[in-house]
PDB file of C-alpha atoms in Angstrom:
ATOM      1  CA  UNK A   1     110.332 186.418  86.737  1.00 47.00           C
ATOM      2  CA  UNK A   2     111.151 185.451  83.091  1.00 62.00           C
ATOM      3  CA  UNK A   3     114.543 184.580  81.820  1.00 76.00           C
ATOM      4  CA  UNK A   4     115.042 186.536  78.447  1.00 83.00           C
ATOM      5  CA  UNK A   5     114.832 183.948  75.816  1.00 86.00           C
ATOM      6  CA  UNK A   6     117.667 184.162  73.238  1.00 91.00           C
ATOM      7  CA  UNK A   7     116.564 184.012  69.392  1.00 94.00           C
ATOM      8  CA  UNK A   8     116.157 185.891  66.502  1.00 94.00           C
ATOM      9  CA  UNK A   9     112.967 188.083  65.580  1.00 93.00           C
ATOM     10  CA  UNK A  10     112.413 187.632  61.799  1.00 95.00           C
ATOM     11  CA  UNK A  11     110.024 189.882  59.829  1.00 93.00           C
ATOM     12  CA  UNK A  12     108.349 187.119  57.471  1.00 92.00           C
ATOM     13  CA  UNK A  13     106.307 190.092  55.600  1.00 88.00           C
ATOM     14  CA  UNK A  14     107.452 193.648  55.625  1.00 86.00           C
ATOM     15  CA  UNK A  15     104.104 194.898  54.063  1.00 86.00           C
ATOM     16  CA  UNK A  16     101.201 196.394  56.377  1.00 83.00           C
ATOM     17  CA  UNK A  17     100.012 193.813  58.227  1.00 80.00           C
ATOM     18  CA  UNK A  18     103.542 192.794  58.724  1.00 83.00           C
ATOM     19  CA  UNK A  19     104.557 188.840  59.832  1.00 86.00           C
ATOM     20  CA  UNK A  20     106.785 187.687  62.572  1.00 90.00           C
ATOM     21  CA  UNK A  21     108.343 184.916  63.822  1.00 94.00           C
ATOM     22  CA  UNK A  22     110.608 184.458  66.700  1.00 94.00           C
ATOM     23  CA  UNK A  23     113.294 181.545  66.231  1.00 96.00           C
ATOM     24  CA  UNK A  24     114.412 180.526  69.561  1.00 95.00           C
ATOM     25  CA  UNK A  25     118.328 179.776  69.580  1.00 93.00           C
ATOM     26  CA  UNK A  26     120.778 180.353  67.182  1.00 91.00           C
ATOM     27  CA  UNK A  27     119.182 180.579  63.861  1.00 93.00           C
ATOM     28  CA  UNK A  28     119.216 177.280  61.912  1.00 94.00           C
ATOM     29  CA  UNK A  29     118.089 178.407  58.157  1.00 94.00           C
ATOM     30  CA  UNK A  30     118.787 174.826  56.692  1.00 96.00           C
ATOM     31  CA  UNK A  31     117.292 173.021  59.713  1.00 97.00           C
ATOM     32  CA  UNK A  32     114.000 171.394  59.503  1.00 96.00           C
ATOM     33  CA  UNK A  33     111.340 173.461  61.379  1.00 95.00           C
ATOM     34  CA  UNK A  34     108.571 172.927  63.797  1.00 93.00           C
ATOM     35  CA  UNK A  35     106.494 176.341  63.589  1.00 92.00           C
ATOM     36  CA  UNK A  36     104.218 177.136  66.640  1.00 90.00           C
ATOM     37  CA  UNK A  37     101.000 178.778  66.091  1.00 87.00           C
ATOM     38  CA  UNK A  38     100.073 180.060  69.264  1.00 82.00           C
ATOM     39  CA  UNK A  39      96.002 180.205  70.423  1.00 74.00           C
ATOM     40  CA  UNK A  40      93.654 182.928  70.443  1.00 70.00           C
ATOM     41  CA  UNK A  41      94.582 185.792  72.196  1.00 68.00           C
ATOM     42  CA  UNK A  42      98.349 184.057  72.979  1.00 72.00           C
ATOM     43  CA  UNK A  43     100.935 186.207  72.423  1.00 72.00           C
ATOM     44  CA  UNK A  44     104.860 185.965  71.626  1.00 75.00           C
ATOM     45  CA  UNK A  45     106.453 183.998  74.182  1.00 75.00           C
ATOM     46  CA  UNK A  46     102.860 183.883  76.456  1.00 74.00           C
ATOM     47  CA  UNK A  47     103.505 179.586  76.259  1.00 81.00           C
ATOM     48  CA  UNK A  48     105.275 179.268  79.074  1.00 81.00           C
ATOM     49  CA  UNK A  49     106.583 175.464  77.469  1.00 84.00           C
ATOM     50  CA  UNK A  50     107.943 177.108  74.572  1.00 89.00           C
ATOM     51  CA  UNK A  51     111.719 177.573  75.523  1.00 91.00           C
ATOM     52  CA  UNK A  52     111.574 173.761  77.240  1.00 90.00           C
ATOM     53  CA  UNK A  53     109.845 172.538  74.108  1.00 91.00           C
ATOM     54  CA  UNK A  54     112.346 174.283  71.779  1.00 93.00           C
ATOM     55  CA  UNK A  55     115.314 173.336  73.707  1.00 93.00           C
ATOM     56  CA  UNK A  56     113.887 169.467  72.962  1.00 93.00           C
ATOM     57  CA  UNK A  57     113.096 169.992  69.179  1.00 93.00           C
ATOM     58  CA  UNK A  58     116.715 171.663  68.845  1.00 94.00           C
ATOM     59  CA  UNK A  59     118.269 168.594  70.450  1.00 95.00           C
ATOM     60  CA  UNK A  60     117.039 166.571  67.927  1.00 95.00           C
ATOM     61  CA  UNK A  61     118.368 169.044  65.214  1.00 95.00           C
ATOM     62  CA  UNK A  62     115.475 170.642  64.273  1.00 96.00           C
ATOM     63  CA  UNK A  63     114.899 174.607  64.959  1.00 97.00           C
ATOM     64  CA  UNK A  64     112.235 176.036  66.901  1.00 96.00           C
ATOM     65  CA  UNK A  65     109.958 179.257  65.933  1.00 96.00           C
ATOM     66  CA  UNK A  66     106.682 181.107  66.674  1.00 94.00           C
ATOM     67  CA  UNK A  67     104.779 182.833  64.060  1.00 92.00           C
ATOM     68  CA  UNK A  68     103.437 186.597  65.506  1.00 88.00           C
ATOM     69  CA  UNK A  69      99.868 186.972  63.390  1.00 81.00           C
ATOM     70  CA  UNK A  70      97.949 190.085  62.959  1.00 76.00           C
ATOM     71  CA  UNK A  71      95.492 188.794  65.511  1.00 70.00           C
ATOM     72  CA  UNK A  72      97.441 187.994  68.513  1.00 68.00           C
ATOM     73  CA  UNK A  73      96.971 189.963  71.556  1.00 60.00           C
ATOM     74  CA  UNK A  74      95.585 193.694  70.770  1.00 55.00           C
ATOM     75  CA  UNK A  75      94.825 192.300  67.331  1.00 52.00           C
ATOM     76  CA  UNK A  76      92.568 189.721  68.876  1.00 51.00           C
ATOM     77  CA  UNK A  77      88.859 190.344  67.727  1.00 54.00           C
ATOM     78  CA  UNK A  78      90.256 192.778  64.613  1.00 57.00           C
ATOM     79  CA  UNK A  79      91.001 190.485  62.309  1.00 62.00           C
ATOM     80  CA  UNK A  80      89.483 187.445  60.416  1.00 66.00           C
ATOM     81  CA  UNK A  81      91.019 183.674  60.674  1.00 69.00           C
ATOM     82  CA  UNK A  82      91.758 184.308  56.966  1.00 71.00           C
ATOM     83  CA  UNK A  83      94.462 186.921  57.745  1.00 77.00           C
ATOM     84  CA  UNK A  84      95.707 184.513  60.203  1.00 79.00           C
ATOM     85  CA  UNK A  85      95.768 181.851  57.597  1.00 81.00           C
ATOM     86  CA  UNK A  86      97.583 184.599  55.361  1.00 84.00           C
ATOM     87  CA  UNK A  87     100.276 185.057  58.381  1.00 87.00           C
ATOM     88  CA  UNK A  88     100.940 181.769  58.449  1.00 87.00           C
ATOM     89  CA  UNK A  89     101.228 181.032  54.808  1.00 89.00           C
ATOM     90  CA  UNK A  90     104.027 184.245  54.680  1.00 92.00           C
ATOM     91  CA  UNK A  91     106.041 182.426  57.827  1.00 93.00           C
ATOM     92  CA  UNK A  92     106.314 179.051  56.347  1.00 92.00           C
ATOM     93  CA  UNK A  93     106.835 180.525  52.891  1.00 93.00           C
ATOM     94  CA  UNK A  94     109.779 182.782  54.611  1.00 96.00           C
ATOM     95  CA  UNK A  95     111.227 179.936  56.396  1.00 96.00           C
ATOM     96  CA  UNK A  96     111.270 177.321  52.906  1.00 95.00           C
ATOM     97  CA  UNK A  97     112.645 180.989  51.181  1.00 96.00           C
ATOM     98  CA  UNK A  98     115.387 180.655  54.242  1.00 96.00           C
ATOM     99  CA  UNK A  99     116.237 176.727  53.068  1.00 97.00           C
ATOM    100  CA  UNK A 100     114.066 174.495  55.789  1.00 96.00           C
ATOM    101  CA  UNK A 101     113.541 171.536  54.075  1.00 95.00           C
ATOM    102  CA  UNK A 102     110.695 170.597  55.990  1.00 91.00           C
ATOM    103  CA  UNK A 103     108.412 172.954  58.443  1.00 90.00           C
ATOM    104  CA  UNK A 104     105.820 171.029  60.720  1.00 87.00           C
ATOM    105  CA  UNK A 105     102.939 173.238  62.366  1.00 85.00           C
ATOM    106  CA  UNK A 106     102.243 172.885  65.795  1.00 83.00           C
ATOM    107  CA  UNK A 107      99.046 174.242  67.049  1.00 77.00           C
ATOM    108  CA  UNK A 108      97.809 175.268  70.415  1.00 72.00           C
ATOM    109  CA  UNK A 109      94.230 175.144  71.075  1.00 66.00           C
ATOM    110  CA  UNK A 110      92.713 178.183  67.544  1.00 66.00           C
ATOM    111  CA  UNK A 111      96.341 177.454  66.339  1.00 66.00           C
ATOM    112  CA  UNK A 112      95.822 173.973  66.121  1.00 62.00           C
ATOM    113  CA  UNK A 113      92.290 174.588  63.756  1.00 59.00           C
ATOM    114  CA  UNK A 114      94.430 176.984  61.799  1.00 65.00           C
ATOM    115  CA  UNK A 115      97.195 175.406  61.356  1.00 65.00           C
ATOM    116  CA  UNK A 116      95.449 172.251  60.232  1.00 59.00           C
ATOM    117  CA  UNK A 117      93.898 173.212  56.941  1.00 59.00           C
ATOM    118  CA  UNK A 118      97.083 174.533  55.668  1.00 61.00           C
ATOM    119  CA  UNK A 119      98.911 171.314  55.472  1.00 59.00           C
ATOM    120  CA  UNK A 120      98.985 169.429  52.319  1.00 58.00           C
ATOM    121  CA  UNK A 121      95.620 167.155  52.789  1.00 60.00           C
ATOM    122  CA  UNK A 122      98.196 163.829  51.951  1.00 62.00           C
ATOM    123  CA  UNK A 123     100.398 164.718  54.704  1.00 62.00           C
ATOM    124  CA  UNK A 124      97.723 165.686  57.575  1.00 55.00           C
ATOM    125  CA  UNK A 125      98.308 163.698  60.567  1.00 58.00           C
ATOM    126  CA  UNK A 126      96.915 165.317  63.979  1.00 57.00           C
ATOM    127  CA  UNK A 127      98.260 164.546  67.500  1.00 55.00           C
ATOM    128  CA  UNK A 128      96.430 165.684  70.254  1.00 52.00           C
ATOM    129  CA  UNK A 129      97.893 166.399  73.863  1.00 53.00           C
ATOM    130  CA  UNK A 130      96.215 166.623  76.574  1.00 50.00           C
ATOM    131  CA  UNK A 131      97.770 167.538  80.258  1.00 52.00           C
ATOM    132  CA  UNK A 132      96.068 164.925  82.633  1.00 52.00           C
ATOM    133  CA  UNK A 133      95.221 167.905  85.338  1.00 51.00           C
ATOM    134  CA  UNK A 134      93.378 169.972  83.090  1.00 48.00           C
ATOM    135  CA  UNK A 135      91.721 167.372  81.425  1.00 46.00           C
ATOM    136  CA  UNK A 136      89.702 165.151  83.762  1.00 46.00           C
ATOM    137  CA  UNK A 137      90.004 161.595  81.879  1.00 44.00           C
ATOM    138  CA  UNK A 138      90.900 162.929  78.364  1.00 41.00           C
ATOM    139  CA  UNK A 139      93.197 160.712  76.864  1.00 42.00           C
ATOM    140  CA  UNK A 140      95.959 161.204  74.524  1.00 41.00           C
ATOM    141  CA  UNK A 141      95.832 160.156  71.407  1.00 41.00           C
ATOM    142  CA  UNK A 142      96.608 160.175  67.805  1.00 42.00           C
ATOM    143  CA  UNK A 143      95.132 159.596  64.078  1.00 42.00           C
ATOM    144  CA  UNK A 144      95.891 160.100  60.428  1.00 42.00           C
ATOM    145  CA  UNK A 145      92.338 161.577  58.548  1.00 42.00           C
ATOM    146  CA  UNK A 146      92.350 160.257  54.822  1.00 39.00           C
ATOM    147  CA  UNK A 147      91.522 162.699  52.334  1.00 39.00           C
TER     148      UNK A 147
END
């Protein structure tokens, strides 16, 4: 059974399709943020690392959060990866509103292709992760791309 997960729900767009995000903890507005972007289908809190993960990111004075899009869960299939580009745009644009001097997006499997395009092409780095007993020989590994 699942612990609740403190946090704060924030509506990131109040217009139909509204935006969410939930920011685990105590909200941190003037904390630099790492901003999940959960995979296709995923819903709110349906990672099962997130509350380790943000417990790790918070420890290192960053805060933690998880964008809701249109298309997650019910939505999935209704909606185009442009509105999910849209949802994501509204969060980070929120959370900078808020006073984050820096948001980082962290994809998981869709969320990482979405969440990819959106940052500034100078700044692009990509880490992959992979978790040796799903993977079969993948190896981790990471790379900057050049513009």
């Amino acid at each position: 059974m699942a612990c609740p997960q403190p946090g704060v729900l924030h509506t990131c767009r109040a217009t139909w399709p509204t935006a969410t995000a939930f920011e685990f903890g105590v909200s941190k507005p003037t904390a630099p943020l790492v901003l999940f972007v959960g995979g296709t289908g995923g819903t709110l809190m349906s990672t099962a690392y997130l509350p380790r993960l943000a417990r790790g990111v918070e420890a290192h004075g960053w805060a933690f959060a998880q964008v809701n899009m249109v298309s997650t869960g019910g939505g999935w299939g209704g909606v185009s990866v442009v509105q999910d580009a849209v949802d994501i745009a509204a969060a980070t644009a929120y959370f900078k509103k808020r006073g984050a001097p820096k948001i980082v997006l962290l994809g998981l499997s869709t969320g990482a292709a979405q969440a990819f395009p959106l940052q500034a092409p100078s700044k692009r780095r990509c880490v992959l992760l992979a978790d040796p007993r799903q993977t079969q020989g993948a190896r981790t590994s990471s790379r900057t791309t050049t513009p």
